[in-house]
PDB file of C-alpha atoms in Angstrom:
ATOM      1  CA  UNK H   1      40.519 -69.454   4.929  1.00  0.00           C
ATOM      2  CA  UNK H   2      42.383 -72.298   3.618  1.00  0.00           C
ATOM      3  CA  UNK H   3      46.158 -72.289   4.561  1.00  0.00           C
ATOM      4  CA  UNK H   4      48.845 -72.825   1.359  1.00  0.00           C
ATOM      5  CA  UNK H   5      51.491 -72.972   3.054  1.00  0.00           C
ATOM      6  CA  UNK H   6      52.140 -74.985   6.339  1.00  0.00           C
ATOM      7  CA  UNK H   7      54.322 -74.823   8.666  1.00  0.00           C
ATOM      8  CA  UNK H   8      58.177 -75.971   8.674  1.00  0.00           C
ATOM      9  CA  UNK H   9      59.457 -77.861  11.827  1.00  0.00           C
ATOM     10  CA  UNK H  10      62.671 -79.997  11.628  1.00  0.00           C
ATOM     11  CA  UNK H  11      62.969 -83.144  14.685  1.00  0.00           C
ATOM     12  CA  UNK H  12      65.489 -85.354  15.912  1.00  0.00           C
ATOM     13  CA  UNK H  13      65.109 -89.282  16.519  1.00  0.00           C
ATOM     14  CA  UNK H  14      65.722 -89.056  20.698  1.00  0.00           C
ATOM     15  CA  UNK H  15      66.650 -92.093  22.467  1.00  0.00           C
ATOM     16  CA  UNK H  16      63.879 -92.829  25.080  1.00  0.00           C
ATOM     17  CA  UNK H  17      64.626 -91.650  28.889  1.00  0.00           C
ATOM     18  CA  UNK H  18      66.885 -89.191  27.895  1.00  0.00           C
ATOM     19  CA  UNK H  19      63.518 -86.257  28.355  1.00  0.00           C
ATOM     20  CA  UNK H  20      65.291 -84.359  31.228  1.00  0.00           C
ATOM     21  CA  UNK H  21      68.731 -84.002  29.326  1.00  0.00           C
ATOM     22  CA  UNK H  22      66.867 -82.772  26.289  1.00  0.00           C
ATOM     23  CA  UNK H  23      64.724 -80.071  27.996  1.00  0.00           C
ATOM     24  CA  UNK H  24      67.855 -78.799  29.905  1.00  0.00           C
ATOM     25  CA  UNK H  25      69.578 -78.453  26.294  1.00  0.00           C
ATOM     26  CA  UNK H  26      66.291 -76.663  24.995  1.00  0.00           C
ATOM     27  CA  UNK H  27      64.695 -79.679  23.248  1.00  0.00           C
ATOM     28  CA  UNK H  28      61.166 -80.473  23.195  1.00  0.00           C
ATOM     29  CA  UNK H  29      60.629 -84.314  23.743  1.00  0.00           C
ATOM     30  CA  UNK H  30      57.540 -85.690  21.858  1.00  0.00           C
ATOM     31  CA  UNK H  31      56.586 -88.517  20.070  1.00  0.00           C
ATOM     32  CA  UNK H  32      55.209 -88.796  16.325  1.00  0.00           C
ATOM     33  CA  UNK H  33      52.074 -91.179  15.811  1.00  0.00           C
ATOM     34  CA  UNK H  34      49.826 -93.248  14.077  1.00  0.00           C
ATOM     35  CA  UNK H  35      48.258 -96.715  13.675  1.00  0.00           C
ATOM     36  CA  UNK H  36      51.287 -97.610  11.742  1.00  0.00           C
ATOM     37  CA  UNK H  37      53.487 -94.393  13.096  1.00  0.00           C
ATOM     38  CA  UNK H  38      55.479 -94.614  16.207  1.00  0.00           C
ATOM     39  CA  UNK H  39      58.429 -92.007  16.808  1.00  0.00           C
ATOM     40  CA  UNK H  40      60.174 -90.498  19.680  1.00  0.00           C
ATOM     41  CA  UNK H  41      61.710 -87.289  18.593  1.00  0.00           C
ATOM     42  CA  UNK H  42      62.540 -83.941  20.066  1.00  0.00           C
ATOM     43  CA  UNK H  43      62.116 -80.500  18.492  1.00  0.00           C
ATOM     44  CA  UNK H  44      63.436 -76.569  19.162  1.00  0.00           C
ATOM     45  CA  UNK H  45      61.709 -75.820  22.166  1.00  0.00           C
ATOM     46  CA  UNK H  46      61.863 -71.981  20.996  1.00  0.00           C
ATOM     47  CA  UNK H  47      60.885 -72.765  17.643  1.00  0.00           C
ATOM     48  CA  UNK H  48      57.679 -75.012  18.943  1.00  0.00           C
ATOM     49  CA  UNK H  49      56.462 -72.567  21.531  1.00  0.00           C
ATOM     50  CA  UNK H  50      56.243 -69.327  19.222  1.00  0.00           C
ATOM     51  CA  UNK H  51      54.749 -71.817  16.710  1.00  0.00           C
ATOM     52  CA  UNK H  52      52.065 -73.444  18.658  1.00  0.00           C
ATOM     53  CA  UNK H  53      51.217 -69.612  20.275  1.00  0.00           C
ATOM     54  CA  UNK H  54      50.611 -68.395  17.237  1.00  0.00           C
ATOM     55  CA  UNK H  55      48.934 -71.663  15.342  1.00  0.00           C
ATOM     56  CA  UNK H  56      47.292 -73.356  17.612  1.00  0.00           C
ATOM     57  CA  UNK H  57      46.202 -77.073  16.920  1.00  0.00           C
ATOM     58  CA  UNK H  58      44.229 -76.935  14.221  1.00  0.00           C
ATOM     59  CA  UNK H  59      47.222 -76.056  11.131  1.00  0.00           C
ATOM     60  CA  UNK H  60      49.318 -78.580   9.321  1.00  0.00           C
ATOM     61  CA  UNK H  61      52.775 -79.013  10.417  1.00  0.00           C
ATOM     62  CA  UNK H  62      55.290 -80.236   8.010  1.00  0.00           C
ATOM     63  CA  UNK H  63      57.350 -82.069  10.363  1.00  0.00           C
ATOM     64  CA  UNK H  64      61.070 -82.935   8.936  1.00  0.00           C
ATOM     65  CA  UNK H  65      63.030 -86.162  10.816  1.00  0.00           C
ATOM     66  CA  UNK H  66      66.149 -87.990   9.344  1.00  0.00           C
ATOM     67  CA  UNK H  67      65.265 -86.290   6.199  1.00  0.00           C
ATOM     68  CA  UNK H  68      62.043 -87.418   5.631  1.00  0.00           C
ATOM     69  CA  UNK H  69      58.717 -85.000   6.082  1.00  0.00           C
ATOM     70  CA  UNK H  70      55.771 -85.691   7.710  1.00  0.00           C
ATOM     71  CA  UNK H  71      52.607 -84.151   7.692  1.00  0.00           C
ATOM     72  CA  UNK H  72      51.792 -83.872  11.583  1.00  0.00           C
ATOM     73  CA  UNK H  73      49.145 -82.254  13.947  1.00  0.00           C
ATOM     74  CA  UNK H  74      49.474 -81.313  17.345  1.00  0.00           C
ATOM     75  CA  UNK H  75      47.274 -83.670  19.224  1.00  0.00           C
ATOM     76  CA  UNK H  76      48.307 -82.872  22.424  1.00  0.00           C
ATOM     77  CA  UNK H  77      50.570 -80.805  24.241  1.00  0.00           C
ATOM     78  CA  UNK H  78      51.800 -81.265  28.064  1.00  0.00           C
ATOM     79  CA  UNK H  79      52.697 -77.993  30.015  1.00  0.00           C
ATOM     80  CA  UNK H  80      55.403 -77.201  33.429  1.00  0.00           C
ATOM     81  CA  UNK H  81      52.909 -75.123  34.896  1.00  0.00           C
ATOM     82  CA  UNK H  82      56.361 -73.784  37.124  1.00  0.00           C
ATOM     83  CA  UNK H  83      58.177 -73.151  33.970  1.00  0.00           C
ATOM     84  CA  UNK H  84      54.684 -72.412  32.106  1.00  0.00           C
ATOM     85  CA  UNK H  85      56.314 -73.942  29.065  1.00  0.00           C
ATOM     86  CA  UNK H  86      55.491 -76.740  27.124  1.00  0.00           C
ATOM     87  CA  UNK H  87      57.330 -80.178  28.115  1.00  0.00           C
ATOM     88  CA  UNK H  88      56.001 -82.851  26.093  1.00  0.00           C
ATOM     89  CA  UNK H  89      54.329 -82.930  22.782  1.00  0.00           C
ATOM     90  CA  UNK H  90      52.272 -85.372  20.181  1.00  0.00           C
ATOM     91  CA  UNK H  91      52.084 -85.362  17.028  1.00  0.00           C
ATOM     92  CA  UNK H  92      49.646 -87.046  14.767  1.00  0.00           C
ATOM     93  CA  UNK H  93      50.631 -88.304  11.489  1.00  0.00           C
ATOM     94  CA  UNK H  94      48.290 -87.641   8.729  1.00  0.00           C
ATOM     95  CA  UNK H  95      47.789 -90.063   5.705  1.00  0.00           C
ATOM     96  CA  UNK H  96      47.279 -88.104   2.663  1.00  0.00           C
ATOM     97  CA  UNK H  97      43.634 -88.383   1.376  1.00  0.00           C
ATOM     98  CA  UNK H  98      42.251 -89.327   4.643  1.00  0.00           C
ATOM     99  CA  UNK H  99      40.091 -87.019   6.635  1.00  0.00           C
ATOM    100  CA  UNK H 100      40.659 -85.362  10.126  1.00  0.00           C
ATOM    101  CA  UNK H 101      38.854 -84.514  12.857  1.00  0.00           C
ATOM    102  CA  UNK H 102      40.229 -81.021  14.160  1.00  0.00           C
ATOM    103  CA  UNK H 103      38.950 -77.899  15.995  1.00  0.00           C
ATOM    104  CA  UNK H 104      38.866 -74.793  14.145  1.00  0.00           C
ATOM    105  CA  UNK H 105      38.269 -71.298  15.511  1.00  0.00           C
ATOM    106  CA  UNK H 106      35.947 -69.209  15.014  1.00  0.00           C
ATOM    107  CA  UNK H 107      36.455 -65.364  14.188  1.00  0.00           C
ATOM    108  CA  UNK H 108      33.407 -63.140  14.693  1.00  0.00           C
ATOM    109  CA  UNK H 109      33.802 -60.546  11.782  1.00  0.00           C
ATOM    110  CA  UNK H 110      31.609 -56.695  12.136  1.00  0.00           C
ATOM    111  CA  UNK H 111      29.826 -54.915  14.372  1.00  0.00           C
ATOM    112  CA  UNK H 112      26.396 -56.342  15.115  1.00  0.00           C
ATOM    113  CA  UNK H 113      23.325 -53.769  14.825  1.00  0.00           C
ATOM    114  CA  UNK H 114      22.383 -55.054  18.167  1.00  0.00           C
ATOM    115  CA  UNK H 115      25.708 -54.259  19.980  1.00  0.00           C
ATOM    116  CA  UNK H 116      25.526 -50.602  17.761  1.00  0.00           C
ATOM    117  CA  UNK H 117      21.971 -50.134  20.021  1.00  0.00           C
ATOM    118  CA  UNK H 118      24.146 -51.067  23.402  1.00  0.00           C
ATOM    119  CA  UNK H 119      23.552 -54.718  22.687  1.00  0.00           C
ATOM    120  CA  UNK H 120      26.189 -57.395  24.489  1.00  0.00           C
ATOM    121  CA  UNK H 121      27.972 -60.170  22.644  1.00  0.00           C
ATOM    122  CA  UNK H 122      27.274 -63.544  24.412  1.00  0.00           C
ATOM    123  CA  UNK H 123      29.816 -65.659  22.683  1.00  0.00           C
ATOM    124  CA  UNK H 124      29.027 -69.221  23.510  1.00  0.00           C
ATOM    125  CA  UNK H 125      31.796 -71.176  21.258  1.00  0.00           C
ATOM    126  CA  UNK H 126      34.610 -70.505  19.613  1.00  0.00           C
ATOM    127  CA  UNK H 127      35.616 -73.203  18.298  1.00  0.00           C
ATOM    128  CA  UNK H 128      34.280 -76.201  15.894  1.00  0.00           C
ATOM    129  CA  UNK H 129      34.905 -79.708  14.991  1.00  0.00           C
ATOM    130  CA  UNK H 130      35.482 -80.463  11.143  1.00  0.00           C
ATOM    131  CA  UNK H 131      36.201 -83.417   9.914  1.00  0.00           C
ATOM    132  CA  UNK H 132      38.211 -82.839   6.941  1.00  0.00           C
ATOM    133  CA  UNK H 133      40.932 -83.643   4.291  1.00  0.00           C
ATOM    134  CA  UNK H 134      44.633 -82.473   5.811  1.00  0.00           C
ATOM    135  CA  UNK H 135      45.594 -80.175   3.326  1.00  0.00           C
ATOM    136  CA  UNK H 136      41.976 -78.189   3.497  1.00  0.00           C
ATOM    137  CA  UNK H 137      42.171 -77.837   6.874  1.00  0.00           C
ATOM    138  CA  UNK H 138      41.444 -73.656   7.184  1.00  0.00           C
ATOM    139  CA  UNK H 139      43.329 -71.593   9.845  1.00  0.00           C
ATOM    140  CA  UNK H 140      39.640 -69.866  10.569  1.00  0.00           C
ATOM    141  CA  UNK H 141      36.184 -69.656  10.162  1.00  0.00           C
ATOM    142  CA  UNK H 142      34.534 -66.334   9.612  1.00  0.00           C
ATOM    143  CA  UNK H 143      31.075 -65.734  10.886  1.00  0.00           C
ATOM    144  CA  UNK H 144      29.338 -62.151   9.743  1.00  0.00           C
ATOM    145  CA  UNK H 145      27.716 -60.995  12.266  1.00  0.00           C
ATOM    146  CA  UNK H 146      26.845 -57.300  11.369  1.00  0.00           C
ATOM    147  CA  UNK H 147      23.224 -58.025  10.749  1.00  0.00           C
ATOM    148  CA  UNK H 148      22.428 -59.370  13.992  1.00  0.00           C
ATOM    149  CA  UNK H 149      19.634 -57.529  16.393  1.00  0.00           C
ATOM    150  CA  UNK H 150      19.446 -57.462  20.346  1.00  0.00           C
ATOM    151  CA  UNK H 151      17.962 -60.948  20.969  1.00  0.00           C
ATOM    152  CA  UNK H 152      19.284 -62.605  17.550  1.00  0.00           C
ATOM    153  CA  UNK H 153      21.398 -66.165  17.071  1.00  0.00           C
ATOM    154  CA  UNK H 154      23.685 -67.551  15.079  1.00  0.00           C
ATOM    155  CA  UNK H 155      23.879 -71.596  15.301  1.00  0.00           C
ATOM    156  CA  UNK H 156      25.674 -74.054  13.452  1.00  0.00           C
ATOM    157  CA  UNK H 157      23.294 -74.800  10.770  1.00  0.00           C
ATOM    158  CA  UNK H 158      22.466 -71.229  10.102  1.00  0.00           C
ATOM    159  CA  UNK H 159      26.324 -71.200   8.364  1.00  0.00           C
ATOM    160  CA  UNK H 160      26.367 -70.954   4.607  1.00  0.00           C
ATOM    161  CA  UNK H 161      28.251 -74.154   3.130  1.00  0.00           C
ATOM    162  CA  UNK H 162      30.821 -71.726   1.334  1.00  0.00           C
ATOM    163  CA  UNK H 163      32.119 -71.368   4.805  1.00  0.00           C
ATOM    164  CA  UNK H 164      33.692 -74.548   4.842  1.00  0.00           C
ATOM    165  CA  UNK H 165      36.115 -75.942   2.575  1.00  0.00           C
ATOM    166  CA  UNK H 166      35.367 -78.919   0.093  1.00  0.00           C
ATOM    167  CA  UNK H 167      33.869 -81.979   1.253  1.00  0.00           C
ATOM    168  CA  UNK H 168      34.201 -80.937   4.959  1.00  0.00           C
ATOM    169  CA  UNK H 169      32.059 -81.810   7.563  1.00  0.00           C
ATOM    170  CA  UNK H 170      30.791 -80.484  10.627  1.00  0.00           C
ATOM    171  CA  UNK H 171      31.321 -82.687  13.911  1.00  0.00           C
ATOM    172  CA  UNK H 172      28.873 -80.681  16.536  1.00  0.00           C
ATOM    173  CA  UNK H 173      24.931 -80.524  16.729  1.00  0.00           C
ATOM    174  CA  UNK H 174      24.209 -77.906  14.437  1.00  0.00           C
ATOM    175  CA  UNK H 175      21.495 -76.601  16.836  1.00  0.00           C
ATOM    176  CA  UNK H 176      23.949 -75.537  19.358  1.00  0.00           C
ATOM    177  CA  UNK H 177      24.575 -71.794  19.398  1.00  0.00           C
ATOM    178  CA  UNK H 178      27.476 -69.790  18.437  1.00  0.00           C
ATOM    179  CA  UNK H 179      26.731 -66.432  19.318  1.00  0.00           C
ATOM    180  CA  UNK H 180      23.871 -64.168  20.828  1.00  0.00           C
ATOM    181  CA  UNK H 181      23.275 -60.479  20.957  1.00  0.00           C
ATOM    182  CA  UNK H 182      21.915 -59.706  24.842  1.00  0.00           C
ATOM    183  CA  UNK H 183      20.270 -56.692  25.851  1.00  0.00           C
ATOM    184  CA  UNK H 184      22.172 -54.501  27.673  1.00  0.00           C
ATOM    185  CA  UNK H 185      22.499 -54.842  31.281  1.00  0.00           C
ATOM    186  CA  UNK H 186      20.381 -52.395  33.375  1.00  0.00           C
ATOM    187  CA  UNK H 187      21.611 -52.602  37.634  1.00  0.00           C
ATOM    188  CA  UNK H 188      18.728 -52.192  39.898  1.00  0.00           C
ATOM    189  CA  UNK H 189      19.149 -49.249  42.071  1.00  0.00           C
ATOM    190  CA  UNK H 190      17.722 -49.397  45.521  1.00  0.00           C
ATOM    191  CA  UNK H 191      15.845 -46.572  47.216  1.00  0.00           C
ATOM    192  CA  UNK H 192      17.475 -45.504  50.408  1.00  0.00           C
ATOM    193  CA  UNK H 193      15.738 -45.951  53.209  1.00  0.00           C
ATOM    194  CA  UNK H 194      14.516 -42.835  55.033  1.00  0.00           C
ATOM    195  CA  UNK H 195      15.436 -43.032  59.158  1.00  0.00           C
ATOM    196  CA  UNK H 196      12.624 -40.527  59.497  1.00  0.00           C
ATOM    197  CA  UNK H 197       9.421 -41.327  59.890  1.00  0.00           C
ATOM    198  CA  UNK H 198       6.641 -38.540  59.598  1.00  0.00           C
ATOM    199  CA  UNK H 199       4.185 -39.817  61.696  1.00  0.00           C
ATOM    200  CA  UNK H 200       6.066 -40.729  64.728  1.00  0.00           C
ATOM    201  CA  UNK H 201       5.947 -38.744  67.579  1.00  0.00           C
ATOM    202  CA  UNK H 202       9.094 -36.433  67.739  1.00  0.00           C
ATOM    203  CA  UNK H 203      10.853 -37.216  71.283  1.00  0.00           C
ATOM    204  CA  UNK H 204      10.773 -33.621  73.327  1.00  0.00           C
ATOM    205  CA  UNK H 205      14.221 -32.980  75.594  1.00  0.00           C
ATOM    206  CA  UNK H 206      13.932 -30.295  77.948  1.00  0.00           C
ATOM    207  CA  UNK H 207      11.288 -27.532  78.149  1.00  0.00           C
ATOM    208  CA  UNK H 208       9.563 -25.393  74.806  1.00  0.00           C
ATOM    209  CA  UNK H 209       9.574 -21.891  75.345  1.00  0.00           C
ATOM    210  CA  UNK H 210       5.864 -22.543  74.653  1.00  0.00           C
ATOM    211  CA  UNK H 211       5.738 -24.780  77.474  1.00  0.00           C
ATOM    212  CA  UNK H 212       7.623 -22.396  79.685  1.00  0.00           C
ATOM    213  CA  UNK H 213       4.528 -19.851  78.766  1.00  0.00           C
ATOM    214  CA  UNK H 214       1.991 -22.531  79.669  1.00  0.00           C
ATOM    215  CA  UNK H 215       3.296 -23.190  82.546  1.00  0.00           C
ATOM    216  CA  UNK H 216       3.741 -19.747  83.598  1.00  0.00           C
ATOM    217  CA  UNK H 217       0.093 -19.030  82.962  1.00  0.00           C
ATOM    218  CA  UNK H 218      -0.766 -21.940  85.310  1.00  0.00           C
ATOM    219  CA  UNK H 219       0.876 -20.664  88.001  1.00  0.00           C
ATOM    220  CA  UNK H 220      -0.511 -16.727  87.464  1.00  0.00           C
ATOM    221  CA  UNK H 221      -3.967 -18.533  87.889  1.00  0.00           C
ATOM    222  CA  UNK H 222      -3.535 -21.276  90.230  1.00  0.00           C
ATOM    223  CA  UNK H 223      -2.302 -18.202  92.286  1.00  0.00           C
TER     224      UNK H 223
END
């Protein structure tokens, strides 16, 4: 699914050093970047965090600064583990035309015939790299998997080309595997092991009321 409309973020030049200051205010230092790009900027801290939860990496930002846009990806993104909020971000400044490496996730769509027998999902990626133009990048990739049986595959090459968006190309080996349908689990019960033992000798306390007889007898004829 290709995305037509991209996301709206508006930035602020920042004067280097000032990071702490800006955070405290509820900015978002970051940085804007290319091979002929080099920005230091801050953005809604709010605004980026809902957007980046929801987005990911992979979507094109429309990034606005001074009044000029620019079409940006988030390349990176550093995190306050305290806070667990993000404190630093880069963006990557795409040149229109030009091709981009990106990682796009996967969405596993239906419910297997495997997993309908009592089947498990083993879901190995969920992600791939594409290398493809900026404004084709797609917000997913949607791999049917309804017709899969317990012990069936899919891997990279066994996606149709209408998958993918014009001219894009897949980064990863396309033998590496996407998704398998496992047999069920089945948990090994153990026997319990008996304390009695049939053949052993059975351990005599006291005196049998057959012994008692025995012994009577005994003494009638000893006597």
């Amino acid at each position: 699914m290709i995305v037509e409309e991209h996301m709206e973020l508006k930035g602020e030049i920042r004067t280097p050093g000032k990071a702490g200051s800006l955070r405290q205010a509820g900015r978002l230092p970051g940085i804007i970047y290319n091979k002929d790009l080099n920005l230091t900027i801050s953005v809604d801290l709010r605004t980026f965090d809902r957007a980046f939860r929801d987005n990911g990496t992979a979507n094109l930002i429309d990034l606005e600064v001074d009044g000029k846009t620019h079409p940006v990806l988030i390349k990176a993104v550093q995190m306050d583990k305290r806070l667990r909020r993000p404190s630093h971000v880069d963006f990557f400044a795409v040149t229109a035309g030009q091709a981009v490496t990106v990682s796009v996730p996967l969405d596993y769509v239906g419910t297997s015939v495997g997993v309908a027998e009592g089947g498990q999902l083993d879901i190995a990626r969920r992600e791939l790299q594409l290398n493809v133009l900026p404004r084709l990048i797609p917000s997913q990739i949607e791999v049917d998997i309804s017709e899969l049986n317990i012990g069936d595959s899919v891997h990279i090459n066994d996606l149709a080309s209408s998958l993918f968006p014009e001219g894009a190309e897949v980064v990863d080996d396309g033998d590496l595997t996407l998704i398998t349908v496992v047999p069920p689990r089945v948990e090994e019960v153990e026997e319990p092991v008996s304390e009695f033992n049939a053949e052993a000798e059975p351990e005599v306390i006291g005196r049998g009321a057959e012994d008692e007889e025995d012994g009577e007898s005994t003494d009638e004829n000893s006597g």
